[in-house]
Structures are given as structure tokens and as C-alpha cells.
CSV table of C-alpha atoms and ligand atoms in Angstrom, one decimal:
chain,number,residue,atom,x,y,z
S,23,UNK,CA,12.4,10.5,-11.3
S,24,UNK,CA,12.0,14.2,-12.8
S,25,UNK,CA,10.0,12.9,-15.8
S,26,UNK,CA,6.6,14.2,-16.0
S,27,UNK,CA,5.3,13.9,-19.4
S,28,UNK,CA,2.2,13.1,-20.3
S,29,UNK,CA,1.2,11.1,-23.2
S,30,UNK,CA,-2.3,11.8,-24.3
S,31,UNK,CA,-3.5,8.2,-24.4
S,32,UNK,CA,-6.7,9.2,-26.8
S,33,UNK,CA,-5.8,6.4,-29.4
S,34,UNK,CA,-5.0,2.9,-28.3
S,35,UNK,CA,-1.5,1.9,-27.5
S,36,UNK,CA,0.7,-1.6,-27.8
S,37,UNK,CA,3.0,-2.2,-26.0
S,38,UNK,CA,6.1,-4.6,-27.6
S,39,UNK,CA,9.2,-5.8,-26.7
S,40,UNK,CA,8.8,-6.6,-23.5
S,41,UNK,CA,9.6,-9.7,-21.1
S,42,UNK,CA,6.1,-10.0,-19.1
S,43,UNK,CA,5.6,-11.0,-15.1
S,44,UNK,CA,2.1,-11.4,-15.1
S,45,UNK,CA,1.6,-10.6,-11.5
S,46,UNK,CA,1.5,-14.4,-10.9
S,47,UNK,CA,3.6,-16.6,-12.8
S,48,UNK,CA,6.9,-17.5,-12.3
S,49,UNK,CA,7.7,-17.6,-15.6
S,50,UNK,CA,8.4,-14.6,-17.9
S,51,UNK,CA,6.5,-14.4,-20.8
S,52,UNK,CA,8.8,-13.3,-23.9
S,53,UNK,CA,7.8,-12.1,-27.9
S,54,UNK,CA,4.3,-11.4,-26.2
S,55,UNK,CA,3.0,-7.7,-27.2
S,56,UNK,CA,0.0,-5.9,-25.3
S,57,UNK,CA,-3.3,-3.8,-26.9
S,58,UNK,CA,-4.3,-0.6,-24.8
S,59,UNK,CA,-7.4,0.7,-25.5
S,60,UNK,CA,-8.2,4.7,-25.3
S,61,UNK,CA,-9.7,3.7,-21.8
S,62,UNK,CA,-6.7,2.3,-20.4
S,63,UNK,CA,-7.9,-1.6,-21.0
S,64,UNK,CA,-5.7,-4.3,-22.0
S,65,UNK,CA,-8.1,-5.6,-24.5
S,66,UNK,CA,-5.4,-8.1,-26.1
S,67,UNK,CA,-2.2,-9.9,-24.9
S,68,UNK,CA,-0.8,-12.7,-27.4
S,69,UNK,CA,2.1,-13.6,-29.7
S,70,UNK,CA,3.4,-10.4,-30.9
S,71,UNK,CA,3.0,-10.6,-34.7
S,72,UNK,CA,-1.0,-11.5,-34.1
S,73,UNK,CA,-1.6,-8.5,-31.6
S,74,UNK,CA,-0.4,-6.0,-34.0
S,75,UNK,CA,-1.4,-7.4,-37.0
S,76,UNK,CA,-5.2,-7.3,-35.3
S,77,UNK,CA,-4.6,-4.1,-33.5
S,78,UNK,CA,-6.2,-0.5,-34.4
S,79,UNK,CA,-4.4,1.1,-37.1
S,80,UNK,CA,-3.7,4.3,-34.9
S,81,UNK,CA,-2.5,2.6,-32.2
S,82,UNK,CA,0.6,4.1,-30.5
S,83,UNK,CA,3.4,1.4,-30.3
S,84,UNK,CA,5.6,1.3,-27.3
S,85,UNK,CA,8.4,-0.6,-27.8
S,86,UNK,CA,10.1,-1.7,-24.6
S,87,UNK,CA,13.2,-2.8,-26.0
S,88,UNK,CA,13.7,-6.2,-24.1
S,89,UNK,CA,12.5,-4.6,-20.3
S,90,UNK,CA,10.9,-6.6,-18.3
S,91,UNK,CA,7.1,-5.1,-17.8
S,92,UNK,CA,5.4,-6.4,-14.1
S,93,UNK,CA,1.9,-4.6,-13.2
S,94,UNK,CA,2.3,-1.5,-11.3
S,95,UNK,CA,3.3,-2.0,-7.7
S,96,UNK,CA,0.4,-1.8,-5.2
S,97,UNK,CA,1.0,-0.1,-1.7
S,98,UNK,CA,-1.0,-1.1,1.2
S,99,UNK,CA,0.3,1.3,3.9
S,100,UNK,CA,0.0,4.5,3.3
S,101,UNK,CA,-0.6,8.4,4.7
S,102,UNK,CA,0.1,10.7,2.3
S,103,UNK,CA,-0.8,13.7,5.1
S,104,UNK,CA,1.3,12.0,7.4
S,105,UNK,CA,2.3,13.8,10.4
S,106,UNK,CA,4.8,11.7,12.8
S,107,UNK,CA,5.9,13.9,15.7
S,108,UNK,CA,8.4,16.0,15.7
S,109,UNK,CA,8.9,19.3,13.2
S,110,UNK,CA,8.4,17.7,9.6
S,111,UNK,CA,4.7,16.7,10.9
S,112,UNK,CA,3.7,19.5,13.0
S,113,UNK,CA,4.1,21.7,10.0
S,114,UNK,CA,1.8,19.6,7.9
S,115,UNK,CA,-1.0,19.3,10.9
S,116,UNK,CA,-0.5,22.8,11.6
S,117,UNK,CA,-1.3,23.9,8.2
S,118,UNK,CA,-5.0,24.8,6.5
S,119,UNK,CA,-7.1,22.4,4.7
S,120,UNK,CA,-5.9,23.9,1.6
S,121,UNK,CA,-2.3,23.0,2.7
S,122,UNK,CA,-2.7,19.5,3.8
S,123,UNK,CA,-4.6,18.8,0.4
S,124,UNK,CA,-1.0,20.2,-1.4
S,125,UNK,CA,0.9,18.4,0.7
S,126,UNK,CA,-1.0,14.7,0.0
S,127,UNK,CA,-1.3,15.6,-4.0
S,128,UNK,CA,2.3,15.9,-3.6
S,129,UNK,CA,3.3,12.8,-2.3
S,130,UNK,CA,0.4,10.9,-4.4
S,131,UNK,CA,2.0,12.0,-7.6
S,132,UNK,CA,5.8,11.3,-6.5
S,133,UNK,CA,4.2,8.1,-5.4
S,134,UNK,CA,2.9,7.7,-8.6
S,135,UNK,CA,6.1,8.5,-10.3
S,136,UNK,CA,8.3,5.7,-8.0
S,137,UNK,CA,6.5,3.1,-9.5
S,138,UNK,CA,2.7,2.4,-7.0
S,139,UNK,CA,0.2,2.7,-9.0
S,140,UNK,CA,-2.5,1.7,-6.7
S,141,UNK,CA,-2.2,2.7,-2.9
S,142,UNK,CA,-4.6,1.8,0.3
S,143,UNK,CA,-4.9,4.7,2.7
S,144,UNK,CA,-4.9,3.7,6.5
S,145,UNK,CA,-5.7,7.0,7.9
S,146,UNK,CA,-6.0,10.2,7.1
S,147,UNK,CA,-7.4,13.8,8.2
S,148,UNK,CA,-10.1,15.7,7.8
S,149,UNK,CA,-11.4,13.5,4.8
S,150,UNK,CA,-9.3,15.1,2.0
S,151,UNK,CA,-8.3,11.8,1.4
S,152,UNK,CA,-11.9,11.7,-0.5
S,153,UNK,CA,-11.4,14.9,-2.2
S,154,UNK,CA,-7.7,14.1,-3.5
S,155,UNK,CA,-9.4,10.3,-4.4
S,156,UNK,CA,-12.1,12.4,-6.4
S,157,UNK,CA,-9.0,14.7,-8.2
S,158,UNK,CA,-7.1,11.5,-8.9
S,159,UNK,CA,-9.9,9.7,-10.6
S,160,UNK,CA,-11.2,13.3,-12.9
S,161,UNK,CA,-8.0,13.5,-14.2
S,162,UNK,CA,-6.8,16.6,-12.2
S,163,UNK,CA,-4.3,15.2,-10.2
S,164,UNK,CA,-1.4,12.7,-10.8
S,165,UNK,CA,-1.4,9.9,-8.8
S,166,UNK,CA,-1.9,6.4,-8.1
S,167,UNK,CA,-5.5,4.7,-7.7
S,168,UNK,CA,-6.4,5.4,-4.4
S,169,UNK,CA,-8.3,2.8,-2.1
S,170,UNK,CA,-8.5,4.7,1.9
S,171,UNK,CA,-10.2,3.8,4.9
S,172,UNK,CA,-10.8,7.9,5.7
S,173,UNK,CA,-10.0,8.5,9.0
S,174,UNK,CA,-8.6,5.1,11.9
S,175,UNK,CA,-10.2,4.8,14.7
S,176,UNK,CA,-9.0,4.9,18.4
S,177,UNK,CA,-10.1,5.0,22.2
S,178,UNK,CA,-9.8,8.6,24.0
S,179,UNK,CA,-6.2,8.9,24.0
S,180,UNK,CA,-5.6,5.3,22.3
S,181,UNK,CA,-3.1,5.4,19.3
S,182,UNK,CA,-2.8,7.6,16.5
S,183,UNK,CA,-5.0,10.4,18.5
S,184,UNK,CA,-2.9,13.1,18.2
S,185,UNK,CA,-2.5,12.3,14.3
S,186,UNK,CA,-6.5,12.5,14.0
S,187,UNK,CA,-7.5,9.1,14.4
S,188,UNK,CA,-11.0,9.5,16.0
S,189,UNK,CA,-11.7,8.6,19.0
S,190,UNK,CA,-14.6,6.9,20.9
S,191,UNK,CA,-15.6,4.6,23.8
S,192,UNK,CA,-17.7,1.8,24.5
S,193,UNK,CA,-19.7,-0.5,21.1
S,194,UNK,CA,-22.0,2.6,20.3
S,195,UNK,CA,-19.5,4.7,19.6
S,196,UNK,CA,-17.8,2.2,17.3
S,197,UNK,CA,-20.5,1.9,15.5
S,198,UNK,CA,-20.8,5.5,14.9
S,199,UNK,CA,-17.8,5.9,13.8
S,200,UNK,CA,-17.4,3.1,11.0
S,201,UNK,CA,-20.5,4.0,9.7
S,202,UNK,CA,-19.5,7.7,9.6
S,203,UNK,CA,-16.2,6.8,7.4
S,204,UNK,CA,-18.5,4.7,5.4
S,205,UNK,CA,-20.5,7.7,4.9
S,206,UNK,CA,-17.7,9.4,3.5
S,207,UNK,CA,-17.1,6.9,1.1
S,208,UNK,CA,-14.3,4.4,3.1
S,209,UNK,CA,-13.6,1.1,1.5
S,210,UNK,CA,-12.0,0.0,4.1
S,211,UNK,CA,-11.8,0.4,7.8
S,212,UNK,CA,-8.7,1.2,10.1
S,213,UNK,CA,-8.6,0.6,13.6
S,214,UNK,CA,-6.1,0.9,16.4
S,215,UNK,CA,-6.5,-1.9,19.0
S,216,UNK,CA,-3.2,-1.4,20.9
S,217,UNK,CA,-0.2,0.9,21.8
S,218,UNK,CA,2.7,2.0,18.8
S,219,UNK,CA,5.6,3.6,18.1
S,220,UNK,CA,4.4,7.3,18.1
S,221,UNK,CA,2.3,7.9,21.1
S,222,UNK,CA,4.4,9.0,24.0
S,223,UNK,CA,2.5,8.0,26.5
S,224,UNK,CA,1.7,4.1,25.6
S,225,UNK,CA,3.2,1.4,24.9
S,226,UNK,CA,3.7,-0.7,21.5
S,227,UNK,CA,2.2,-3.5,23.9
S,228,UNK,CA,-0.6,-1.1,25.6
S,229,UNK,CA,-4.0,-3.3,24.9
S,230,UNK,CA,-6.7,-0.7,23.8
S,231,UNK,CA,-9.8,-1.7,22.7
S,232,UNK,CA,-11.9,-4.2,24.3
S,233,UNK,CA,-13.6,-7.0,22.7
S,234,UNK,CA,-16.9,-5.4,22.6
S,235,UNK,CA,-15.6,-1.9,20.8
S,236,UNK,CA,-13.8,-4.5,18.0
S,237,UNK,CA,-16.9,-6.3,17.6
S,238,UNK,CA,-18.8,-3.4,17.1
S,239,UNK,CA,-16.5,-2.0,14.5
S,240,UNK,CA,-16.2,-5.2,12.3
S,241,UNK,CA,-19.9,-6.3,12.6
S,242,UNK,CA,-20.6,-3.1,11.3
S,243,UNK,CA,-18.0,-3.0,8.8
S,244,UNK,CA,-18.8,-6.6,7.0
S,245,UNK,CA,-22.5,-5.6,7.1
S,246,UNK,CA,-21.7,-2.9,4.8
S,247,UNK,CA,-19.0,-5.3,2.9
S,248,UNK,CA,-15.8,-3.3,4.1
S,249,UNK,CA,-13.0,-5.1,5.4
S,250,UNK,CA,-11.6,-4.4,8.6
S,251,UNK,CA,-7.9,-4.0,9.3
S,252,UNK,CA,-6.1,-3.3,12.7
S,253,UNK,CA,-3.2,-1.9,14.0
S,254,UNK,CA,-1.7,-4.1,16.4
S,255,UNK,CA,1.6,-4.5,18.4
S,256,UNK,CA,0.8,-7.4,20.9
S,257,UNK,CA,-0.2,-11.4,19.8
S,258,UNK,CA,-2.1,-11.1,23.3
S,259,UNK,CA,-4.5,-8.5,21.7
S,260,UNK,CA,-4.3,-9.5,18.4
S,261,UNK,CA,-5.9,-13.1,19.4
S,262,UNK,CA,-8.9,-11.6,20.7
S,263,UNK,CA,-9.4,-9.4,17.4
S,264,UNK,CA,-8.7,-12.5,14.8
S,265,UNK,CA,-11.6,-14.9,16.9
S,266,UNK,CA,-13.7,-11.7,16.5
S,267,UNK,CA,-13.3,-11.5,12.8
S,268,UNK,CA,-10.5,-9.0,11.8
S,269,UNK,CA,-9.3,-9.5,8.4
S,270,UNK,CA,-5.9,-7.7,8.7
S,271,UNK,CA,-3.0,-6.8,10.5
S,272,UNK,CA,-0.8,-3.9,10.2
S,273,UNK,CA,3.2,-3.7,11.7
S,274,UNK,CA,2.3,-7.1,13.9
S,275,UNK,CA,5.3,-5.4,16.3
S,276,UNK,CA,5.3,-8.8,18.9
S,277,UNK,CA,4.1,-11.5,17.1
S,278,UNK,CA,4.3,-15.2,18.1
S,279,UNK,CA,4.3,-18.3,16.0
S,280,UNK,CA,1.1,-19.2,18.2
S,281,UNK,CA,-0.6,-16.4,16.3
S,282,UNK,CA,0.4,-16.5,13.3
S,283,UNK,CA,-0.6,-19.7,12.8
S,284,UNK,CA,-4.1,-18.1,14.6
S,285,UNK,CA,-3.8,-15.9,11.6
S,286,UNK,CA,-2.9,-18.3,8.8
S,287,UNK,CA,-5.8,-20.7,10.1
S,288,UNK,CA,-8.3,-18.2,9.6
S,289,UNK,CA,-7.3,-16.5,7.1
S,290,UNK,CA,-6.3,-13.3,8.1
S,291,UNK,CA,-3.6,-11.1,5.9
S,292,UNK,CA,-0.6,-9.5,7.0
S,293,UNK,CA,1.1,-6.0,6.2
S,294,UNK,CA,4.7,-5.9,8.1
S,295,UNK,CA,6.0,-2.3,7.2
S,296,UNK,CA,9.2,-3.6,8.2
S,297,UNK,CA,10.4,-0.6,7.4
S,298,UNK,CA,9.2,1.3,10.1
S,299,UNK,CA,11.3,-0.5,12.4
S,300,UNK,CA,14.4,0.3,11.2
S,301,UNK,CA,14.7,3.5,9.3
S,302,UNK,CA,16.6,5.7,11.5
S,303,UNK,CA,17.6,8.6,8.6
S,304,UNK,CA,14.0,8.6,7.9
S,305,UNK,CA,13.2,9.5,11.3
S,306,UNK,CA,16.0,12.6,11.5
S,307,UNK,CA,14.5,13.6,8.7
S,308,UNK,CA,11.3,14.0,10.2
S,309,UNK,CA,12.7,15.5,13.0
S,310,UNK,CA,10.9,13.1,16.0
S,311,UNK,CA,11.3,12.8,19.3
S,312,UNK,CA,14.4,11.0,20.3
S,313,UNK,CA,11.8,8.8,22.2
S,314,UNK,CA,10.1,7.6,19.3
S,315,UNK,CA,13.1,6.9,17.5
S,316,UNK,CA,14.3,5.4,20.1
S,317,UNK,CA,11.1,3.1,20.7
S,318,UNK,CA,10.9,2.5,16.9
S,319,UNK,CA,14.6,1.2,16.5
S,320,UNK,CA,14.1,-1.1,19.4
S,321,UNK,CA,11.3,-2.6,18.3
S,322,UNK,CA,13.0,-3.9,15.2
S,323,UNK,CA,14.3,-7.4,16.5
S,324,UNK,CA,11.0,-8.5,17.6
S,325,UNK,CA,9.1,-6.9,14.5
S,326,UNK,CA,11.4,-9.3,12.2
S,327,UNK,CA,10.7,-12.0,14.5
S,328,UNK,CA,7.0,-11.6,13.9
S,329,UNK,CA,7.6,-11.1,9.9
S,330,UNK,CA,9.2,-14.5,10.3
S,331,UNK,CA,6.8,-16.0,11.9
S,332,UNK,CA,4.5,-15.3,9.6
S,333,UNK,CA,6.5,-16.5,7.0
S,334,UNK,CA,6.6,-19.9,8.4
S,335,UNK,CA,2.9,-19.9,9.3
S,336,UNK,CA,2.2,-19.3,5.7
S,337,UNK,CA,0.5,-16.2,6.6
S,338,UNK,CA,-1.0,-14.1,3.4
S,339,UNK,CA,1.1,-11.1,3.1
S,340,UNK,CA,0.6,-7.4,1.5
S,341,UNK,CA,3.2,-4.9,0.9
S,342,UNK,CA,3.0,-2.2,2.9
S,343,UNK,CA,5.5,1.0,3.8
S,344,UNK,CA,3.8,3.4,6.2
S,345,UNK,CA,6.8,5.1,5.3
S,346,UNK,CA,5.6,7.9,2.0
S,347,UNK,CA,5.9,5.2,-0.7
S,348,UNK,CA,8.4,7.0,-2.8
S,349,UNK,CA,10.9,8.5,0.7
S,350,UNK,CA,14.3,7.6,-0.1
S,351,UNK,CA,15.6,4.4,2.1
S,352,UNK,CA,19.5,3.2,1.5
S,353,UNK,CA,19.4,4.6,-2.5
S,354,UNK,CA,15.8,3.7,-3.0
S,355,UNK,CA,12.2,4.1,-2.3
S,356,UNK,CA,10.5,2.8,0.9
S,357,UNK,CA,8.5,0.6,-1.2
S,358,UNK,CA,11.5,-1.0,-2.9
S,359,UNK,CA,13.6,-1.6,0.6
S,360,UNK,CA,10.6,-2.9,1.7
S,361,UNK,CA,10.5,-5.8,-0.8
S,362,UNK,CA,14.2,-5.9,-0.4
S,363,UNK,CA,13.4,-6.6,3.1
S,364,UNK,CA,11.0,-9.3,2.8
S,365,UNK,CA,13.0,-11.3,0.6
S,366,UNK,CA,16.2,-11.1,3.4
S,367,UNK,CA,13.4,-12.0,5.8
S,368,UNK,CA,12.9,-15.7,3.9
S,369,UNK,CA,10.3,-14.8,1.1
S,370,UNK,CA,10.9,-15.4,-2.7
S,371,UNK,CA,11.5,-13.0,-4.7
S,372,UNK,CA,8.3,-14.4,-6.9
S,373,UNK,CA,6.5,-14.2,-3.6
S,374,UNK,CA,7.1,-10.5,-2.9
S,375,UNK,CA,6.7,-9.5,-6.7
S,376,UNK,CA,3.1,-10.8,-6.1
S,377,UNK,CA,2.4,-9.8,-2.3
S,378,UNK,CA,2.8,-6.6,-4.2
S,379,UNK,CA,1.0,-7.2,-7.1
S,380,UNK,CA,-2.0,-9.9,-7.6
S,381,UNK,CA,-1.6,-10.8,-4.2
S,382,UNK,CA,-2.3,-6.9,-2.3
S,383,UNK,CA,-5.0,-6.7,-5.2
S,384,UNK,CA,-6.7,-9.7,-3.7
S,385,UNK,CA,-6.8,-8.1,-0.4
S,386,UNK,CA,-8.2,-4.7,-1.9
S,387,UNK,CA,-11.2,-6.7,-3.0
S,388,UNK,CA,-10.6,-5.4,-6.6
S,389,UNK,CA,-8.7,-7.8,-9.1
S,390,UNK,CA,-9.2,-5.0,-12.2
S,391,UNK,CA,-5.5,-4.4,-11.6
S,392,UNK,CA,-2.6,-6.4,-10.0
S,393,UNK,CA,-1.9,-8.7,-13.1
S,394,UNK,CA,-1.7,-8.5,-16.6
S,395,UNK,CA,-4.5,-10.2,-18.7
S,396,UNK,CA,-7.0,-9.2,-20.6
S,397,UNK,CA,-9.7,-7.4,-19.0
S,398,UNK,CA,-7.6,-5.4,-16.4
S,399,UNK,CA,-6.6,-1.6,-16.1
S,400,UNK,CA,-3.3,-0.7,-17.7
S,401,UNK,CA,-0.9,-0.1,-14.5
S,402,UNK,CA,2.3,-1.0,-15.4
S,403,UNK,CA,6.2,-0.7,-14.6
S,404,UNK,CA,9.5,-1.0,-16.6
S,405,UNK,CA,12.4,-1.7,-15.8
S,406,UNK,CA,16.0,-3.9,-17.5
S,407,UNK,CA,16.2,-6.6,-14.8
S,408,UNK,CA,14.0,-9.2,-13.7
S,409,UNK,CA,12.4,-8.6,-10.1
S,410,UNK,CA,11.1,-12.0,-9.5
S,411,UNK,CA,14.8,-13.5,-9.5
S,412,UNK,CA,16.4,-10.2,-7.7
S,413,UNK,CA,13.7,-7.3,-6.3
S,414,UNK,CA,16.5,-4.8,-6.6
S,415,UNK,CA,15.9,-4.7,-10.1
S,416,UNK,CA,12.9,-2.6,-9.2
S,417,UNK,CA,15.8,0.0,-8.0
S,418,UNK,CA,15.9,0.2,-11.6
S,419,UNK,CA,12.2,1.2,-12.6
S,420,UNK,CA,12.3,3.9,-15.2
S,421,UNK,CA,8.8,3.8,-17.1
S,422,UNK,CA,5.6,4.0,-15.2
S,423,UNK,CA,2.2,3.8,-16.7
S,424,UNK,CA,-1.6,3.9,-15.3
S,425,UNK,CA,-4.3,3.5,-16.5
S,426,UNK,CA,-2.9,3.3,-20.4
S,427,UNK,CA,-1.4,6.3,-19.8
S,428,UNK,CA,2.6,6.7,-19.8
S,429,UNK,CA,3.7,9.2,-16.8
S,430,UNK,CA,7.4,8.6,-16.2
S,431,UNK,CA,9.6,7.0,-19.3
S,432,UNK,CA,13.5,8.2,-18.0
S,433,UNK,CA,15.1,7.0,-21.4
S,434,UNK,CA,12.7,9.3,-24.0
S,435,UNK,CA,15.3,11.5,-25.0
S,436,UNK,CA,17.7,9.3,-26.0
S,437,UNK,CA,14.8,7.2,-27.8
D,521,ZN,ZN1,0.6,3.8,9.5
């Protein structure tokens, strides 16, 4: 993961040599080459003698010597100023602006370099989240695309309040607040409607917003054609959100088969971050509370209750970490033992491959990335084994490129 370099995409490139998920497909596509244009565009996919014999003469070749190539992973739960309790996170609230802004460019270009091309941000502070999305897309700072719901929103003292989610009371304020994040340029919104794993004084099960504040924030939301999506331990809490008309549900901590067939009926998406549950060296690490470890560990059985659940329900499901994308988990990234996960919990690998792919780009609202055809953004990763028949062949990711540009290729110098 130390490889930084930086092709200068400023003639077209074509990509050869590759076995190709497409983001959808079960099957790989083989003796298939790609055209790059300087704008990071695949403008031509095809048998590989007809691509390059059509292609620009100064196109760059690639040749991937018989990797398999899969769109660039997309991932749907993400803070990169996170700030858990504990001594890892008050050193990253407790710095300046400045800081903070380091500290999230940081983990958006190691994020970048594990493999995510594209992340959605469910909370962050003091809208740098904007300015580092602004950086990202100019060209001055390395990282994935970045799609971020500003700040999440909470009741006084409801969850995520002491890791700046704002907080308000009664419909008005709702409504103040979404449109404030969509003032700062949100495309999506993030709320809290129950208890969770790092507020001391709640519970995972704590109900916290009542009908009228949810209403409020997802009238307002859809008016303005943002999605809405919730954190939520409890099914008894969730139920009222989902007849109100959430569109999606983070961690799901306690849910039961009634709701997620309430959720699969009506169409509602589903981020686990199973990971969260169980990743007890991430948390000593961090340096939390033994409380919260504690309360996050426990929580595990029922959280991969509710994942099955969903599973059977035939829930639509996102990848998602909350965990930084690219933190070491068992000899991998979050991202990748998340997938891992999913699979042990009763998905396909195919399914996973796409709830990570095509799948979380449906979600987004934006299907310019998430597969590979013609017409879509140049986010790819490479790796020798093929992830929709094992996901730990993602363990094994050494070339990432965005947006036609190459940003991590492990095997260079021996090319
Ligand atoms: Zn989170």
C-alpha cells in the first residue's frame, strides 16, 4: 500500500489483459480490452484486437497480465474525521480546523489507496467534509469521489452529539437543519433516530426522535431530491421511520424478520457495518471507554441476527464500514472483512461484489460509476483472484485506478 505514483493520464489509456466483473454479471468477461479517454471515460469496451486497433494512437496501454479488473469498490459508511471516545478521538476533535482537515485528507487518500474509490459520508464536523470534497474533485487531494450528508442530525443529547451531530427539537427544527446541510451542499441526509454504541448515557435501544421530527426531516429532504438515511438500533423505532418514508438504514443493531420484511416491502436499503460489532483491536486502538467496547462487542449477536434477517427478507443491501475504510481488520481493510463478513452471513459472493459496486451506486443516485460500460468514470481495481467466487481475493488488490488515472500499481517495478 506504499505506492503513490501518479500517472499523468493526459493521453488516453487501454487497459488489456484483463478478466472483467462488470459490476453486475456473474460471468467474467475474458480477451475484452478497455479505451480511457484523457477525462477518465471508458469510451470503448469490446474484443481486444477491435479496441486497439480503433483506439488513439497515443494511447497508454496497460496490460493487466490476466488480473481480474472489478469497478472500484464503493463505501457507504464512512467518517473520515471520526472521533469515537476515548484518546485516538479526542485528539482529532480537540484539534483546529486546520487539523481536522489533515487528519480526513489523510484517511481519504489511504482510503483511496485500499481500493474505495467512491465513499458516502454519514457525518462529519464543521463542514470540511465540503472543503476536502472541493480538494478531491480540483485535483489537490487524493482520494476517492466523495458523496457526504455534512453534518447527522440528533435531538439535544440524542446520538452522535458529542461527535457534532446537530441537535434540535420539535418538526421546526428539523426542518432547519436539513435544509441548512443542503445549503452546504449535502446529498444526502443523516439522521439519528435512536440510541448506539457510543453515547454513554443511552441505549442502542433508546427511541429518539418522534414521528413528527422524522417527518419533518424527510419531507424536507425528498422535496429537495435528497435521500434520507437513519441510524437506528431498535425494529420498534425503525417501523415508524420506514411508514414515514426513510429510505435507509444504518447498523440495524435489533432487527426482526417483521421489519425487514417492512423494509424489503417498501423498498428501503440496508447498510450493516457488521464490523462495528465485533472489532475489538479496533477499539484498543482507539483507546474507548471500556463501556463502549463493552456495549459494542455485546451487541454483535443480535446485529448478525438482524444482517440475517435481512438477508432472508431480500432486503437491498450497501457496503458499509463505519470503521476508516482502509483500518486494518484480521490482515485486511475494514472494507474487505466487511465483505468477508457478509458472505459468512449467507450472501454470494456475486451479491457482495455488487452491494459494493453497481448495487451501493444505485443507492447513491449516481450510476456514472459502479460498473464497467461504456459511458462510466474509470474507477477501477486489480487484483490475481476472482472476488465474485471468493471476496478474499480483494485481500489481494494491488492496482487502484480513478477516474483514468492509476494511483496505486504494487507490481511496477518488477514490470
Ligand atoms: Zn457511523
Amino acid at each position: 500500500m506504499s505506492v503513490d505514483t501518479i500517472v499523468d493520464a493526459s493521453t488516453g489509456t487501454l487497459l488489456t489483459g484483463a478478466r472483467l466483473f462488470d459490476g453486475t454479471s456473474g460471468e467474467l468477461l475474458t480477451g475484452h480490452a478497455i479505451e480511457i479517454d484523457r477525462e477518465g471515460t471508458i469510451v470503448a469496451l469490446g474484443e481486444e484486437a477491435d479496441v486497439v486497433r480503433a483506439a488513439a494512437p497515443d494511447a497508454r496501454r496497460i496490460d493487466l497480465g490476466g488480473r481480474v479488473l472489478s469497478p472500484g469498490l464503493i463505501n457507504m459508511h464512512v467518517h473520515f474525521g471520526l472521533a469515537l471516545p476515548g484518546t485516538a478521538g479526542d485528539l482529532v476533535s480537540g484539534g483546529s480546523d486546520g487539523d481536522l482537515l489533515l487528519v480526513m485528507a489523510d484517511s481519504a487518500r489511504r482510503t483511496l489507496l485500499a481500493g474505495v474509490t467512491t465513499v458516502r459520508l454519514v457525518g462529519e464536523s464543521r463542514y470540511l467534509d465540503f472543503a476536502l470534497r472541493r480538494g478531491v474533485r480540483a485535483g489537490a487531494v487524493d482520494g476517492p469521489r466523495i458523496f457526504t450528508a455534512g453534518h447527522a442530525l440528533c435531538c439535544t443529547g440524542g446520538h452522535g452529539w458529542e461527535s457534532d451531530a446537530l441537535e434540535g427539537d420539535g418538526p421546526d427544527d428539523f426542518r432547519r437543519l436539513t435544509r441548512l446541510q443542503i445549503r452546504e451542499g449535502a446529498d444526502l441526509i443523516k439522521v439519528c433516530v435512536s440510541g448506539g454504541i457510543a453515547g454513554e448515557h443511552e441505549q442502542i435501544d433508546t427511541p429518539q426522535l418522534f414521528d413528527d421530527e422524522m417527518a419533518a426531516v424527510i419531507q424536507v429532504a425528498h422535496d429537495w431530491g435528497r435521500k434520507v438515511t437513519a441510524h437506528v438500533g431498535p425494529s420498534s423505532t425503525l417501523d415508524r421511520a420506514i411508514r414515514l418514508g426513510l429510505d435507509c438504514v444504518e447498523h440495524g443493531y435489533e432487527l426482526t424478520r417483521e421489519t425487514t420484511d417492512l423494509m424489503a416491502e417498501h423498498g428501503v436499503w440496508y447498510v450493516p457495518t457488521i464490523t462495528v460489532s465485533r472489532c475489538a483491536d479496533f477499539f484498543d486502538e482507539q483507546g474507548v471507554p471500556a463501556w463502549m467496547k463493552e456495549r459494542a462487542l455485546g451487541a454483535g449477536p443480535r446485529h448478525w441476527e438482524s444482517l440475517e434477517n435481512a438477508i432472508a427478507s431480500g432486503v437491498k443491501i450497501a457496503m458499509g464500514t463505519d470503521m476508516p475504510p482502509a483500518a486494518g481488520f484480521d490482515g485486511t481493510t475494514a472494507t474487505v472483512r466487511e465483505m468477508e463478513f457478509m458472505v459468512d452471513a449467507g450472501m454470494s459472493p456475486l451479491d457482495v461484489m455488487r452491494s459494493a459496486t453497481s448495487r451501493a451506486a444505485e443507492l447513491i443516485g449516481d450510476e456514472s460509476f459502479g460498473t464497467i460500460r461504456v459511458g462510466a468514470r474509470a474507477d477501477f481495481v486489480a487484483m490475481a483472484d476472482d472476488p465474485t467466487s471468493d471476496v478474499s481475493a480483494l485481500r489481494g488488490i494491488d492496482w487502484v485506478m480513478k477516474d483514468g488515472r492509476v494511483y496505486r500499481d504494487d507490481q511496477e517495478a518488477t514490470r
